[in-house]
Amino acid sequence: MNLKTIIRLTLLCLTPLLAACSDSDDGPSIAIYRNIVTFAGNGPATANFTFREIDDSPLVTLGVRGSLNDERIPAGTRLLMTYSLPDDKTYGEDCFDVRLRGLQTIYTDTITPLPYSEIEQLKKPLRLTTIYRTGEFINLTASMPELSGRKYFLRADEATLDADTVRVYLSTSVPEEKPSYNSTQTVSVDISPIWDIPPLRAISVEVENSNNPNRTKFIFPKTTTD
């Protein structure tokens, strides 16, 4: 899915994740947050979104006054949300009066098991900048040419599905490679089809990382209480 702006709002100051900015030189600082969220549907007065900050941290619900067109953006859609909070609210807690500053669709996929011989043919380098897990999603950003039809995907080596660590490969594809400027692209991949397999204790994500050849493998362990 190509990155596409759903709602465009004028931002006077915006940086990834968390920043302090001011609407004027003399005005108060405003904390700006950015999270990958899941659209949870429209409530009586708010459009609701959920997210986990990292790994298996508590699920947080954010509400924005109004509603989304749930025919165009169905419940379950992953989105990149930029927002601020009322003065009496704390980041990481439920809030149903969020000040929305931006909402974008992102590249999404669902993990698929394949024979390794097929995965090998799909491998391509990509310039990975961040990668992390939130619940049953692997999220990442990459700096890549912005080309129509680009896809990002995770493919699991089906021969490792019975192991405690499943080997997974991250790659990208476009219908036609051609010169274009790089942009920061946000990706979220649903790993739930393999995450709850009983033997699994971790997944190992491997990537041909042109951004840092020394960082090509990332281990994401399962949080367990056993």
GROMACS .gro file of C-alpha atoms in nm:
model
  226
    1MET     CA    1   0.000   0.000   0.000
    2ASN     CA    2   0.152   0.334  -0.101
    3LEU     CA    3   0.189   0.601   0.163
    4LYS     CA    4  -0.108   0.830   0.124
    5THR     CA    5  -0.225   1.121   0.333
    6ILE     CA    6  -0.581   1.084   0.457
    7ILE     CA    7  -0.603   1.408   0.650
    8ARG     CA    8  -0.372   1.702   0.585
    9LEU     CA    9  -0.332   1.947   0.871
   10THR     CA   10  -0.092   2.240   0.889
   11LEU     CA   11   0.193   2.148   1.123
   12LEU     CA   12   0.408   2.430   1.250
   13CYS     CA   13   0.654   2.190   1.409
   14LEU     CA   14   0.678   1.814   1.365
   15THR     CA   15   0.954   1.558   1.423
   16PRO     CA   16   0.931   1.178   1.458
   17LEU     CA   17   0.818   1.013   1.780
   18LEU     CA   18   0.826   1.296   2.032
   19ALA     CA   19   0.920   1.659   2.016
   20ALA     CA   20   0.845   1.987   2.181
   21CYS     CA   21   0.734   2.266   1.956
   22SER     CA   22   0.572   2.605   1.989
   23ASP     CA   23   0.303   2.771   1.779
   24SER     CA   24   0.496   3.098   1.815
   25ASP     CA   25   0.829   3.215   1.948
   26ASP     CA   26   0.668   3.320   2.275
   27GLY     CA   27   0.401   3.051   2.303
   28PRO     CA   28   0.404   2.744   2.528
   29SER     CA   29   0.570   2.421   2.421
   30ILE     CA   30   0.345   2.149   2.281
   31ALA     CA   31   0.445   1.782   2.293
   32ILE     CA   32   0.386   1.613   1.958
   33TYR     CA   33   0.358   1.232   1.947
   34ARG     CA   34   0.367   0.991   1.656
   35ASN     CA   35   0.256   0.627   1.678
   36ILE     CA   36   0.154   0.349   1.445
   37VAL     CA   37  -0.205   0.280   1.547
   38THR     CA   38  -0.489   0.045   1.456
   39PHE     CA   39  -0.824   0.200   1.368
   40ALA     CA   40  -1.065   0.044   1.620
   41GLY     CA   41  -1.384   0.187   1.469
   42ASN     CA   42  -1.611   0.481   1.530
   43GLY     CA   43  -1.775   0.533   1.869
   44PRO     CA   44  -2.071   0.756   1.954
   45ALA     CA   45  -1.859   1.073   1.948
   46THR     CA   46  -1.504   0.973   1.852
   47ALA     CA   47  -1.300   0.777   1.601
   48ASN     CA   48  -1.097   0.536   1.814
   49PHE     CA   49  -0.744   0.404   1.766
   50THR     CA   50  -0.528   0.163   1.965
   51PHE     CA   51  -0.153   0.119   1.996
   52ARG     CA   52   0.121  -0.038   2.205
   53GLU     CA   53   0.428   0.171   2.269
   54ILE     CA   54   0.676  -0.119   2.244
   55ASP     CA   55   0.679  -0.500   2.267
   56ASP     CA   56   0.391  -0.607   2.496
   57SER     CA   57   0.330  -0.278   2.675
   58PRO     CA   58  -0.036  -0.207   2.766
   59LEU     CA   59  -0.283  -0.138   2.488
   60VAL     CA   60  -0.369   0.233   2.475
   61THR     CA   61  -0.688   0.372   2.321
   62LEU     CA   62  -0.696   0.720   2.167
   63GLY     CA   63  -1.017   0.894   2.062
   64VAL     CA   64  -1.046   1.180   1.813
   65ARG     CA   65  -1.369   1.378   1.797
   66GLY     CA   66  -1.558   1.295   1.478
   67SER     CA   67  -1.548   0.983   1.265
   68LEU     CA   68  -1.358   0.819   0.980
   69ASN     CA   69  -1.520   0.689   0.664
   70ASP     CA   70  -1.513   0.323   0.766
   71GLU     CA   71  -1.594   0.209   0.414
   72ARG     CA   72  -1.272   0.365   0.290
   73ILE     CA   73  -1.074   0.295   0.609
   74PRO     CA   74  -1.218  -0.021   0.769
   75ALA     CA   75  -1.160  -0.115   1.131
   76GLY     CA   76  -0.826  -0.294   1.167
   77THR     CA   77  -0.640  -0.061   0.928
   78ARG     CA   78  -0.289   0.034   1.042
   79LEU     CA   79  -0.216   0.408   1.030
   80LEU     CA   80   0.055   0.654   1.125
   81MET     CA   81  -0.098   0.905   1.366
   82THR     CA   82   0.052   1.238   1.475
   83TYR     CA   83  -0.119   1.409   1.766
   84SER     CA   84  -0.097   1.610   2.085
   85LEU     CA   85  -0.270   1.558   2.419
   86PRO     CA   86  -0.470   1.786   2.650
   87ASP     CA   87  -0.264   1.936   2.933
   88ASP     CA   88  -0.417   1.702   3.192
   89LYS     CA   89  -0.339   1.382   2.998
   90THR     CA   90  -0.024   1.167   3.011
   91TYR     CA   91   0.131   0.985   2.718
   92GLY     CA   92   0.070   0.609   2.733
   93GLU     CA   93  -0.273   0.637   2.895
   94ASP     CA   94  -0.619   0.622   2.733
   95CYS     CA   95  -0.740   0.959   2.607
   96PHE     CA   96  -1.061   1.037   2.416
   97ASP     CA   97  -0.987   1.402   2.344
   98VAL     CA   98  -0.677   1.375   2.126
   99ARG     CA   99  -0.576   1.673   1.912
  100LEU     CA  100  -0.518   1.513   1.572
  101ARG     CA  101  -0.238   1.666   1.364
  102GLY     CA  102  -0.194   1.405   1.092
  103LEU     CA  103  -0.316   1.062   0.987
  104GLN     CA  104  -0.164   0.856   0.708
  105THR     CA  105  -0.201   0.510   0.566
  106ILE     CA  106   0.123   0.307   0.565
  107TYR     CA  107   0.269   0.006   0.388
  108THR     CA  108   0.120  -0.309   0.539
  109ASP     CA  109   0.150  -0.684   0.493
  110THR     CA  110   0.086  -1.014   0.671
  111ILE     CA  111   0.369  -1.260   0.726
  112THR     CA  112   0.362  -1.568   0.500
  113PRO     CA  113   0.556  -1.897   0.539
  114LEU     CA  114   0.742  -2.010   0.225
  115PRO     CA  115   1.012  -2.262   0.136
  116TYR     CA  116   1.355  -2.102   0.172
  117SER     CA  117   1.426  -2.163  -0.199
  118GLU     CA  118   1.141  -1.923  -0.283
  119ILE     CA  119   1.246  -1.670  -0.020
  120GLU     CA  120   1.598  -1.657  -0.166
  121GLN     CA  121   1.457  -1.536  -0.496
  122LEU     CA  122   1.272  -1.251  -0.321
  123LYS     CA  123   1.569  -1.113  -0.128
  124LYS     CA  124   1.659  -0.752  -0.210
  125PRO     CA  125   1.858  -0.496  -0.014
  126LEU     CA  126   1.680  -0.212   0.158
  127ARG     CA  127   1.796   0.086   0.361
  128LEU     CA  128   1.653   0.004   0.703
  129THR     CA  129   1.646   0.284   0.960
  130THR     CA  130   1.436   0.142   1.248
  131ILE     CA  131   1.268  -0.188   1.334
  132TYR     CA  132   1.070  -0.284   1.646
  133ARG     CA  133   0.781  -0.501   1.765
  134THR     CA  134   0.448  -0.388   1.912
  135GLY     CA  135   0.228  -0.682   2.009
  136GLU     CA  136   0.170  -0.894   1.700
  137PHE     CA  137   0.320  -0.643   1.457
  138ILE     CA  138   0.672  -0.583   1.334
  139ASN     CA  139   0.709  -0.215   1.247
  140LEU     CA  140   0.989  -0.045   1.061
  141THR     CA  141   1.099   0.259   0.869
  142ALA     CA  142   1.311   0.250   0.558
  143SER     CA  143   1.465   0.515   0.335
  144MET     CA  144   1.390   0.402  -0.019
  145PRO     CA  145   1.299   0.544  -0.361
  146GLU     CA  146   0.934   0.641  -0.361
  147LEU     CA  147   0.802   0.432  -0.649
  148SER     CA  148   0.445   0.339  -0.735
  149GLY     CA  149   0.356  -0.016  -0.639
  150ARG     CA  150   0.633  -0.065  -0.383
  151LYS     CA  151   0.569  -0.343  -0.131
  152TYR     CA  152   0.741  -0.454   0.188
  153PHE     CA  153   0.701  -0.803   0.324
  154LEU     CA  154   0.817  -1.063   0.577
  155ARG     CA  155   0.845  -1.425   0.470
  156ALA     CA  156   0.901  -1.703   0.725
  157ASP     CA  157   1.116  -2.005   0.641
  158GLU     CA  158   0.856  -2.280   0.673
  159ALA     CA  159   1.127  -2.532   0.769
  160THR     CA  160   1.178  -2.340   1.097
  161LEU     CA  161   0.812  -2.316   1.204
  162ASP     CA  162   0.857  -2.604   1.452
  163ALA     CA  163   1.167  -2.446   1.608
  164ASP     CA  164   1.169  -2.217   1.910
  165THR     CA  165   1.313  -1.940   1.688
  166VAL     CA  166   1.150  -1.889   1.350
  167ARG     CA  167   1.370  -1.741   1.079
  168VAL     CA  168   1.204  -1.457   0.892
  169TYR     CA  169   1.328  -1.249   0.599
  170LEU     CA  170   1.245  -0.885   0.527
  171SER     CA  171   1.248  -0.756   0.172
  172THR     CA  172   1.086  -0.511  -0.069
  173SER     CA  173   0.973  -0.512  -0.430
  174VAL     CA  174   0.847  -0.274  -0.698
  175PRO     CA  175   0.703  -0.354  -1.042
  176GLU     CA  176   0.982  -0.151  -1.205
  177GLU     CA  177   1.306  -0.020  -1.056
  178LYS     CA  178   1.385   0.331  -1.177
  179PRO     CA  179   1.564   0.639  -1.042
  180SER     CA  180   1.367   0.831  -0.781
  181TYR     CA  181   1.434   1.028  -0.465
  182ASN     CA  182   1.441   0.848  -0.130
  183SER     CA  183   1.171   0.906   0.128
  184THR     CA  184   1.111   0.774   0.478
  185GLN     CA  185   0.856   0.494   0.447
  186THR     CA  186   0.666   0.343   0.739
  187VAL     CA  187   0.575  -0.026   0.740
  188SER     CA  188   0.374  -0.254   0.970
  189VAL     CA  189   0.357  -0.630   0.919
  190ASP     CA  190   0.108  -0.857   1.099
  191ILE     CA  191   0.297  -1.156   1.242
  192SER     CA  192  -0.003  -1.314   1.418
  193PRO     CA  193  -0.023  -1.613   1.177
  194ILE     CA  194   0.300  -1.750   1.329
  195TRP     CA  195   0.331  -1.562   1.660
  196ASP     CA  196   0.101  -1.798   1.852
  197ILE     CA  197   0.250  -2.125   1.723
  198PRO     CA  198   0.322  -2.318   2.050
  199PRO     CA  199   0.698  -2.388   2.005
  200LEU     CA  200   0.778  -2.030   1.907
  201ARG     CA  201   0.980  -1.831   2.159
  202ALA     CA  202   1.128  -1.570   1.923
  203ILE     CA  203   1.149  -1.465   1.563
  204SER     CA  204   1.476  -1.375   1.393
  205VAL     CA  205   1.433  -1.113   1.121
  206GLU     CA  206   1.709  -1.105   0.862
  207VAL     CA  207   1.754  -0.829   0.604
  208GLU     CA  208   2.012  -0.715   0.351
  209ASN     CA  209   2.052  -0.379   0.521
  210SER     CA  210   2.224  -0.130   0.292
  211ASN     CA  211   2.207   0.131   0.569
  212ASN     CA  212   2.431  -0.071   0.803
  213PRO     CA  213   2.585  -0.401   0.689
  214ASN     CA  214   2.663  -0.483   1.055
  215ARG     CA  215   2.295  -0.478   1.149
  216THR     CA  216   2.130  -0.745   0.939
  217LYS     CA  217   1.967  -0.968   1.205
  218PHE     CA  218   1.714  -0.870   1.471
  219ILE     CA  219   1.576  -1.102   1.740
  220PHE     CA  220   1.229  -1.040   1.879
  221PRO     CA  221   1.162  -1.265   2.181
  222LYS     CA  222   0.818  -1.353   2.310
  223THR     CA  223   0.734  -1.213   2.651
  224THR     CA  224   0.628  -1.508   2.865
  225THR     CA  225   0.520  -1.553   3.223
  226ASP     CA  226   0.614  -1.924   3.242
   0.00000   0.00000   0.00000
